PDB file of C-alpha atoms in Angstrom:
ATOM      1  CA  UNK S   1      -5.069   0.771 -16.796  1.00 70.00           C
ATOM      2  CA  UNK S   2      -3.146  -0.999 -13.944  1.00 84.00           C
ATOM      3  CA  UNK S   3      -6.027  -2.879 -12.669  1.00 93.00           C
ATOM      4  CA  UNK S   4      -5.582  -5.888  -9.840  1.00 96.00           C
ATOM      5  CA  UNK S   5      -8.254  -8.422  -8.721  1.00 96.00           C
ATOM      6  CA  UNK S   6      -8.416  -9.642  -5.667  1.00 97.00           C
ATOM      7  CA  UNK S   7     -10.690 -12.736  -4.777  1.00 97.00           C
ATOM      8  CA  UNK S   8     -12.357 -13.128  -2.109  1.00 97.00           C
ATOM      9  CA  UNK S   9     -13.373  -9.404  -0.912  1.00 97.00           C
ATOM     10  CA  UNK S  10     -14.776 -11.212   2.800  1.00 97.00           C
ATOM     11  CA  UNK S  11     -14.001 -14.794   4.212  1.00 97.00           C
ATOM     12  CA  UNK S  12     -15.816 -15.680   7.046  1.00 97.00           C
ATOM     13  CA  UNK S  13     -14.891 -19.365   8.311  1.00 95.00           C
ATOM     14  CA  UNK S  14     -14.491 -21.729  11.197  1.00 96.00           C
ATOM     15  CA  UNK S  15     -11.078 -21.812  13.428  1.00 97.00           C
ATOM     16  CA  UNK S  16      -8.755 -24.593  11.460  1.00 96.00           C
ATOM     17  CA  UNK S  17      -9.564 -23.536   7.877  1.00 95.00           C
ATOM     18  CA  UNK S  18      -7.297 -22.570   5.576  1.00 97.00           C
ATOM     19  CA  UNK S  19      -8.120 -19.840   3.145  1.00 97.00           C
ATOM     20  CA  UNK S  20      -6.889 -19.244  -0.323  1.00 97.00           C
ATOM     21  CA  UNK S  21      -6.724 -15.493  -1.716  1.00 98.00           C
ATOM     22  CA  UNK S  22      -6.278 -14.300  -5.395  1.00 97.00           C
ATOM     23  CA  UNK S  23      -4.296 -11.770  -6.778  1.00 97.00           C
ATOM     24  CA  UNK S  24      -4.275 -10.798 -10.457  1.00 96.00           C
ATOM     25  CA  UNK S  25      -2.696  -8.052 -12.574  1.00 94.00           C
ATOM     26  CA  UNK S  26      -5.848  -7.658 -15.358  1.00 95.00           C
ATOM     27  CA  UNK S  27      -4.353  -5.494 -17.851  1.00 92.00           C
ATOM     28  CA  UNK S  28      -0.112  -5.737 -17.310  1.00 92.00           C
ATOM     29  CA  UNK S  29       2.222  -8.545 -16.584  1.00 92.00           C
ATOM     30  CA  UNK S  30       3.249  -8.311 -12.558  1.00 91.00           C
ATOM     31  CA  UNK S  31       6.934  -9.276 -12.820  1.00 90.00           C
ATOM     32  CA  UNK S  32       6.748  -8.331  -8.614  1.00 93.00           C
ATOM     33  CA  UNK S  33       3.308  -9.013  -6.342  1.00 95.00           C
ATOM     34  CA  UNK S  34       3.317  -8.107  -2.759  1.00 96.00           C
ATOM     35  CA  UNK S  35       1.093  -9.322   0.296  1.00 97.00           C
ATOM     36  CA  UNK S  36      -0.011  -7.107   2.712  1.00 97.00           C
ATOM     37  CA  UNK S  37      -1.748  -7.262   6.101  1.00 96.00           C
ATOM     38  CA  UNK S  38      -3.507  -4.264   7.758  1.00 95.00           C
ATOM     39  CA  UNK S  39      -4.826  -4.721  11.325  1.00 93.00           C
ATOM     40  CA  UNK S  40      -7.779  -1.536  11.853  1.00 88.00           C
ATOM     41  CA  UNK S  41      -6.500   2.029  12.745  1.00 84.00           C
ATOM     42  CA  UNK S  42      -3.033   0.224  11.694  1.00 87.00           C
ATOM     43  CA  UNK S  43      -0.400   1.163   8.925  1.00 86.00           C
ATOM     44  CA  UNK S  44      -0.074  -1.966   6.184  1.00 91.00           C
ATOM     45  CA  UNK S  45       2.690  -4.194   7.035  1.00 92.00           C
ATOM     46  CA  UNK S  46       4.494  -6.264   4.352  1.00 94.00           C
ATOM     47  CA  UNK S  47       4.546  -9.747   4.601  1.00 96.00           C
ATOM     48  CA  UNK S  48       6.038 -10.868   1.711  1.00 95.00           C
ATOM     49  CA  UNK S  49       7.247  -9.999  -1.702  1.00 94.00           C
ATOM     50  CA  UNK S  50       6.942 -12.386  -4.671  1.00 92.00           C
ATOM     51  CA  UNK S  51       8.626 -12.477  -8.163  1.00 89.00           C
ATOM     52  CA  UNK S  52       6.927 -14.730 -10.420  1.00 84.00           C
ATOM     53  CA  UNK S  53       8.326 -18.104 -10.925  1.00 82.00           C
ATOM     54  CA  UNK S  54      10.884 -17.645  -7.704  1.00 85.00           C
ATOM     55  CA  UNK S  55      10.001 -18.436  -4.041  1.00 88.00           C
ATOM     56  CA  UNK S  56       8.873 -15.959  -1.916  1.00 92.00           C
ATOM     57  CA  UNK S  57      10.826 -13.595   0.395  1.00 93.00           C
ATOM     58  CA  UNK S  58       9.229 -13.079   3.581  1.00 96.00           C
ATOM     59  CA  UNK S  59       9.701 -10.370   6.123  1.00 94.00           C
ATOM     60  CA  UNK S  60      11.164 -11.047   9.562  1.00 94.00           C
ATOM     61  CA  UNK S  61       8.154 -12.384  11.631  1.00 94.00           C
ATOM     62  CA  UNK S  62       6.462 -13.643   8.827  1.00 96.00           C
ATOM     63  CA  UNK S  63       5.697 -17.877   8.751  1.00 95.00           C
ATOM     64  CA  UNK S  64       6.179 -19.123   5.707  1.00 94.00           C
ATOM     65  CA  UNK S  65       4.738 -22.210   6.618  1.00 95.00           C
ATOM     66  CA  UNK S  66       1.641 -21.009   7.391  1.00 96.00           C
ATOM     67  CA  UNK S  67       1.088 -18.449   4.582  1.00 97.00           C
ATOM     68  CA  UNK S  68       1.937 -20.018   1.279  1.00 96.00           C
ATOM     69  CA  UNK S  69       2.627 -17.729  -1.465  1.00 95.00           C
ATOM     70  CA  UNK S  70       2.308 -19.104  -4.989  1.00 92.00           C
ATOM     71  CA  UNK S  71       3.595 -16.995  -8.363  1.00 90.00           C
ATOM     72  CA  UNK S  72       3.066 -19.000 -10.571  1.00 83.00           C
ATOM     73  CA  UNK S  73       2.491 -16.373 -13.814  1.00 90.00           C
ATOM     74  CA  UNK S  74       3.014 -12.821 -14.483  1.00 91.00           C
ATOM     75  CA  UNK S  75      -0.298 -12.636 -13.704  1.00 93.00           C
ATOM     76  CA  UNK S  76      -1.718 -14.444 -10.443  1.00 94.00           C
ATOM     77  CA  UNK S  77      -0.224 -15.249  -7.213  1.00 94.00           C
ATOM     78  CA  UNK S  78      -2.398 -16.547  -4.486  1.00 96.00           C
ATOM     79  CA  UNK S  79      -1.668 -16.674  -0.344  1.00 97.00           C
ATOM     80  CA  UNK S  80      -3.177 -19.490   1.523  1.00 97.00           C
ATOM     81  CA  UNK S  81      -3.554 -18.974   5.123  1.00 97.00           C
ATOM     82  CA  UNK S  82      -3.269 -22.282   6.671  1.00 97.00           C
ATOM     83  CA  UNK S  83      -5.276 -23.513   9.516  1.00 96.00           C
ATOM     84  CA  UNK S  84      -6.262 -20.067   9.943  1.00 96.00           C
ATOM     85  CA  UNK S  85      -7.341 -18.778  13.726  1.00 96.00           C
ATOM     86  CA  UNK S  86      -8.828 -15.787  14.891  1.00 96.00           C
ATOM     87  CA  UNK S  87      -5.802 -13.945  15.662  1.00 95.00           C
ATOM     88  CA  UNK S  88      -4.778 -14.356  11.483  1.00 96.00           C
ATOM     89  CA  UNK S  89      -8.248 -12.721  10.968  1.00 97.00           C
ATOM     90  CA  UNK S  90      -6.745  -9.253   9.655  1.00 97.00           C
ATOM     91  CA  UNK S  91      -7.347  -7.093   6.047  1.00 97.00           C
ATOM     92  CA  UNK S  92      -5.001  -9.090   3.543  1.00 98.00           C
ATOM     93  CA  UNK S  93      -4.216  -6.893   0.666  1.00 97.00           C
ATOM     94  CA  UNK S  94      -2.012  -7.550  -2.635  1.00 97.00           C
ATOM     95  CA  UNK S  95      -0.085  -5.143  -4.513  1.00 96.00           C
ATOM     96  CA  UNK S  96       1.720  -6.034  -8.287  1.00 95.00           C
ATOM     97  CA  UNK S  97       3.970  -3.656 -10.247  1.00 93.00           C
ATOM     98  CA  UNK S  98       5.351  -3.723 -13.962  1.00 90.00           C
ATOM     99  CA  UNK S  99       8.719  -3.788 -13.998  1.00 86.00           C
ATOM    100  CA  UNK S 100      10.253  -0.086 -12.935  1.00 81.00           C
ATOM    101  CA  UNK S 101       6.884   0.348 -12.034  1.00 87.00           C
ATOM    102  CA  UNK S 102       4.831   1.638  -8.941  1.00 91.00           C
ATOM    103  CA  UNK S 103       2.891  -0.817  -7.160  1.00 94.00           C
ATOM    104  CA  UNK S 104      -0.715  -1.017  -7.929  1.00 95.00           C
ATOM    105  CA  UNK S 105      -3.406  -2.562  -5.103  1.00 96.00           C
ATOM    106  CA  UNK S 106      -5.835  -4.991  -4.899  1.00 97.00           C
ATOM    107  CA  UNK S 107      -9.212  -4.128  -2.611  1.00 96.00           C
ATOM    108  CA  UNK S 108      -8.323  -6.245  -0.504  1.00 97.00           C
ATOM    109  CA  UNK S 109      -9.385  -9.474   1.247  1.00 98.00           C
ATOM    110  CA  UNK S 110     -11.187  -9.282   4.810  1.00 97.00           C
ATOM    111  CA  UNK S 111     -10.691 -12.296   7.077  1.00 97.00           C
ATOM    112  CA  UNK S 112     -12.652 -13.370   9.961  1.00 97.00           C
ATOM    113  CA  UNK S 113     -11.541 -16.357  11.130  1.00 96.00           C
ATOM    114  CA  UNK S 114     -14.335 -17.236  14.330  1.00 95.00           C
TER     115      UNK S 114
ATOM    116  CA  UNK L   1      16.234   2.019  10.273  1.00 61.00           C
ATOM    117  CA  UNK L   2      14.869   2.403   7.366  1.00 64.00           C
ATOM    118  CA  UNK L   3      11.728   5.466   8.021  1.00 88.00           C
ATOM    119  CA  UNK L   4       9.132   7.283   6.551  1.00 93.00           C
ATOM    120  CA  UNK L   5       7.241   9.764   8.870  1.00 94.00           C
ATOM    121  CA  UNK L   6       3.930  11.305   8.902  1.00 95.00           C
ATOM    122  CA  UNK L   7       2.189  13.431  11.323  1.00 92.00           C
ATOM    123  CA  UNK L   8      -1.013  10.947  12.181  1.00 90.00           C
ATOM    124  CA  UNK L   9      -3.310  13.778  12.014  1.00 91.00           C
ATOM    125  CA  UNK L  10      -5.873  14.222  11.833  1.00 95.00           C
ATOM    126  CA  UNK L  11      -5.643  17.271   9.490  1.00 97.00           C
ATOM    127  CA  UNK L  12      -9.200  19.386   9.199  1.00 97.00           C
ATOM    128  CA  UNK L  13      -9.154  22.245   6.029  1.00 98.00           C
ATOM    129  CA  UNK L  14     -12.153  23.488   4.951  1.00 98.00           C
ATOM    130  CA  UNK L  15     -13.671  22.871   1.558  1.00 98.00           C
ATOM    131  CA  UNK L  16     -11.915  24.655  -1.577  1.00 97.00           C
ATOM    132  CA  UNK L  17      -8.491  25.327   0.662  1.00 98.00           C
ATOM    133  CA  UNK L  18      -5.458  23.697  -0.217  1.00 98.00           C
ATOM    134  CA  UNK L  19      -4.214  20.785   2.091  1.00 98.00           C
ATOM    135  CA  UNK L  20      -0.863  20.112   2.727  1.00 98.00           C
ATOM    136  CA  UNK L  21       0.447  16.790   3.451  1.00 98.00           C
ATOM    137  CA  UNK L  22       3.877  16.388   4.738  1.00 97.00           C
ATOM    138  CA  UNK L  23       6.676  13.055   4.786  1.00 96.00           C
ATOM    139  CA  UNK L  24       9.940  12.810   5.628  1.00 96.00           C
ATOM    140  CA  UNK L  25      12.464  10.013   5.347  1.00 95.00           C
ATOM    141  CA  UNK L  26      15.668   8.582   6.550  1.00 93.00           C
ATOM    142  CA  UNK L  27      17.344   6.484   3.895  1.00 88.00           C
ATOM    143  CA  UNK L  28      19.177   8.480   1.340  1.00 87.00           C
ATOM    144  CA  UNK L  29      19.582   5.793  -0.785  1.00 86.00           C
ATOM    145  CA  UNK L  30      15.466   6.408  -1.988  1.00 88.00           C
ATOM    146  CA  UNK L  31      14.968   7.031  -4.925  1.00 88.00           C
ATOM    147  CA  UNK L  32      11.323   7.371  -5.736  1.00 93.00           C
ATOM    148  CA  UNK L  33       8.290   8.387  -3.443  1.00 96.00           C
ATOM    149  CA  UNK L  34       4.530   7.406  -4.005  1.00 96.00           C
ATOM    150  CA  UNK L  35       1.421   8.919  -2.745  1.00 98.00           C
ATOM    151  CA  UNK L  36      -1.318   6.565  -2.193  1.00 97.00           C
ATOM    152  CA  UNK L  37      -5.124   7.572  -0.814  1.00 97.00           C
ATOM    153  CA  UNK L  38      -6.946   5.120   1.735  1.00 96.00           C
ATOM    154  CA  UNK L  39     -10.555   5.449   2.260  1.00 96.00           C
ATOM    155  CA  UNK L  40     -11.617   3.808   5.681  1.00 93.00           C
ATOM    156  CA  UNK L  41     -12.192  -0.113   4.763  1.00 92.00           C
ATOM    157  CA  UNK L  42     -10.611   0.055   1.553  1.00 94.00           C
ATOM    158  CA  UNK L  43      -7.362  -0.188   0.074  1.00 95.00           C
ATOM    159  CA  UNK L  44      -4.898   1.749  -0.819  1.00 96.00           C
ATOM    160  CA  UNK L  45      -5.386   4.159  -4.336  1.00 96.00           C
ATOM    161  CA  UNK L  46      -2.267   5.349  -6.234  1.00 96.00           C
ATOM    162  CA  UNK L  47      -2.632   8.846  -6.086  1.00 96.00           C
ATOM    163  CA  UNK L  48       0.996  10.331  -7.638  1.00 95.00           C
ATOM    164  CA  UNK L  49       4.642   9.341  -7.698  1.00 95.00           C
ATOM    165  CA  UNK L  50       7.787  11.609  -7.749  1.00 96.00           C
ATOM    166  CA  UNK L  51      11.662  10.951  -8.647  1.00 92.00           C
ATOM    167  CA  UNK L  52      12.920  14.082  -9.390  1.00 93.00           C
ATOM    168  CA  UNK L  53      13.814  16.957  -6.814  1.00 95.00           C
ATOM    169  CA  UNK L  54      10.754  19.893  -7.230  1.00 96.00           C
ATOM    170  CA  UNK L  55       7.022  19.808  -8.111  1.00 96.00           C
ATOM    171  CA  UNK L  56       4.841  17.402  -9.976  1.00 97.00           C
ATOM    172  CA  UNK L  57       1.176  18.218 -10.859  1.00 97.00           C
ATOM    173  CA  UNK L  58      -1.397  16.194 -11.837  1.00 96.00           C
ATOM    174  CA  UNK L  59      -5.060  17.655 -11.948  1.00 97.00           C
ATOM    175  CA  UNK L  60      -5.519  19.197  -8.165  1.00 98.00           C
ATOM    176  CA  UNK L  61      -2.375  17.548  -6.937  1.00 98.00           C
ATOM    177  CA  UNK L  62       1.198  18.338  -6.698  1.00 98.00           C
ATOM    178  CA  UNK L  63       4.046  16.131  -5.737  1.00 98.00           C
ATOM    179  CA  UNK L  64       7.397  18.103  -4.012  1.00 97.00           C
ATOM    180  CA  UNK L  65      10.124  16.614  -3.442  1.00 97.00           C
ATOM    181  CA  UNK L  66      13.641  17.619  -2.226  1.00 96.00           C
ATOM    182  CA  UNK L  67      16.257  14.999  -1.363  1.00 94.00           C
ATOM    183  CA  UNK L  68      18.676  17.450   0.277  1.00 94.00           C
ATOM    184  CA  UNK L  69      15.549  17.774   3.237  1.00 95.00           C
ATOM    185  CA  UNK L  70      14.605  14.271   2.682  1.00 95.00           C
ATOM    186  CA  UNK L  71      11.168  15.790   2.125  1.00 96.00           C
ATOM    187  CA  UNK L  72       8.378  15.039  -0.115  1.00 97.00           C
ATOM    188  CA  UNK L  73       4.905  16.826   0.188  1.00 98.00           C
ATOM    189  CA  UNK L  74       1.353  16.222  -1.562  1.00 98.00           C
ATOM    190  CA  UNK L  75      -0.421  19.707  -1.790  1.00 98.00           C
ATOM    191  CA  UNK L  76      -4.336  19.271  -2.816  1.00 98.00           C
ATOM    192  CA  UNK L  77      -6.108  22.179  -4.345  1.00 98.00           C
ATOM    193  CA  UNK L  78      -9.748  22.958  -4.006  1.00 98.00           C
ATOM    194  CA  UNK L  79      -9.867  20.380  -1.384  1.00 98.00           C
ATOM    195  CA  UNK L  80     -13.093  18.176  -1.314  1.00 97.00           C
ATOM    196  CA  UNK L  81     -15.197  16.582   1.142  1.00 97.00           C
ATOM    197  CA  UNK L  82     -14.634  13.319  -1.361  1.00 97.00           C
ATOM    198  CA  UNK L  83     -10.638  14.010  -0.250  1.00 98.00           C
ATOM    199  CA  UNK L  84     -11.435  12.796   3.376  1.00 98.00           C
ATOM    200  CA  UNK L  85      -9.082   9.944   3.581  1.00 97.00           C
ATOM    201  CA  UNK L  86      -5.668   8.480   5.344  1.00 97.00           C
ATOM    202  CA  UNK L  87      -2.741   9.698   2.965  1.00 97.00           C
ATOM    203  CA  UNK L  88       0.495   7.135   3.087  1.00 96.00           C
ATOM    204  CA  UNK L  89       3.568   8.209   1.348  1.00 96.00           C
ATOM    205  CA  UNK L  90       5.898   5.620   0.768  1.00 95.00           C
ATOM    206  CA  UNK L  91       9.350   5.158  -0.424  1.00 94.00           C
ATOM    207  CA  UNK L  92      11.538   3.031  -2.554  1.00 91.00           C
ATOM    208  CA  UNK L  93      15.057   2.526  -2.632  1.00 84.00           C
ATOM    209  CA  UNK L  94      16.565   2.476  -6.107  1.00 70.00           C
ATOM    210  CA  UNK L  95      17.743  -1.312  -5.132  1.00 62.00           C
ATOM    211  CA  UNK L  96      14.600  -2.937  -3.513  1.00 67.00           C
ATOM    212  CA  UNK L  97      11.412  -3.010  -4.874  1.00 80.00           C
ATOM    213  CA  UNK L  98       9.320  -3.084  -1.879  1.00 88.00           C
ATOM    214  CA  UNK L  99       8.080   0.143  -0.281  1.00 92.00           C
ATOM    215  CA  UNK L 100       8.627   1.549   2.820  1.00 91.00           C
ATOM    216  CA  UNK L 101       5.468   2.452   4.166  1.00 92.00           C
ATOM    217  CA  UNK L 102       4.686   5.971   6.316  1.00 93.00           C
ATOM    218  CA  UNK L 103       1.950   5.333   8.843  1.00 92.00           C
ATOM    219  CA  UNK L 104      -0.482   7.367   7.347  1.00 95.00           C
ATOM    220  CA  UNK L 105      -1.964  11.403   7.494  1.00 96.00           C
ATOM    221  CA  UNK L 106      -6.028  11.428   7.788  1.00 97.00           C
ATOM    222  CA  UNK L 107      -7.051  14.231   6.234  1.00 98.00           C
ATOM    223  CA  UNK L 108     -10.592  15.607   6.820  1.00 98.00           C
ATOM    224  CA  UNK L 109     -12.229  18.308   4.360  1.00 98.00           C
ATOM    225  CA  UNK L 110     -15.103  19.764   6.285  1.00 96.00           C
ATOM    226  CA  UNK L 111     -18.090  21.749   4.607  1.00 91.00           C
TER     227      UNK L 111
END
């Protein structure tokens, strides 16, 4: 049990692009999802927690104009990276919990923005 | 500040012994602690979670915790080459949902 999808597993794409990542819960209903981003050799560093339906909190540093956060079910939220360049290219990686539940992860999303 | 420490490692124990991982934190106010395994490239696997003050085993793992310390330990047994990973504890205050994130222990089970 407690399985989240995350789509794409690699995105390779031009300077400008913006990129849209999936996050589902498969087999419980994520009342919470999380976004992650883990730079190589790096701890993961929250950049936003979502609660479905609401608007997204982001952390200090984070640009919520430039990565949209939709939760739009108890089961899918998506990040778009808009107008992505190389220095967003990063490992993106969602989380979702139950409620009163531990977070569960996704495999993650690797960006390369060139 | 709200902290979770780990010592970065890397931690070498050969194969069958028991590895010890080690956190500590700095806000009293958390309540529950999670141990999640990170292969290199991948992300991270929940491994166990504790809220209560002493042990919890599951399989070859045990949880510790004690809140007077502000300590929580995963102990593998039997340890396996398949173990070598980066261990992150994390911890979450009974108010918040989100996780505060340790930097990580990489743990290496040699032959």
């Amino acid at each position: 049990g407690a399985v989240v999808s995350q789509h794409p597993s690699r995105v390779i794409c031009k300077s400008g692009t913006s990129v849209k990542i999936e996050c589902r819960s498969l087999d419980f209903q994520a009342t919470t999802m999380f976004w992650y981003r883990q730079f190589p050799k790096q701890s993961l560093m929250l950049m936003a927690t979502s609660n479905e339906g609401s608007k997204a909190t982001y952390e200090q540093g984070v640009e919520k104009d430039k990565f949209l956060i939709n939760h739009a079910s108890l089961t899918l939220s998506t990040l778009t990276v808009t107008s992505a360049h190389p220095e967003d290219s990063s490992f993106y990686i969602c989380s979702a919990r139950a409620t009163d539940g531990p977070q569960h992860f996704g495999d993650g999303t690797r960006l390369s923005i060139l | 500040q709200k902290e979770v420490e780990q010592n970065s490692g890397p931690l070498s124990v050969p194969e069958g012994a028991i590895a010890s991982l080690n956190c500590t934190y700095s806000d009293r106010g958390s309540q529950s602690f999670f141990w999640y395994r990170q292969y290199s490239g991948k992300s991270p696997e929940l491994i166990m979670f504790i809220y209560s003050n002493g042990d919890k085993e599951d399989g070859r793992f045990t949880a510790q915790l004690n809140k007077a310390s502000q300590y929580v330990s995963l102990l593998i047994r039997d340890s396996q080459p398949s173990d070598s990973a980066t261990y992150l504890c994390a911890g979450q205050s009974g108010t918040a949902s989100k996780l505060t994130f340790g930097t990580g222990t990489r743990l290496q089970v040699t032959l």
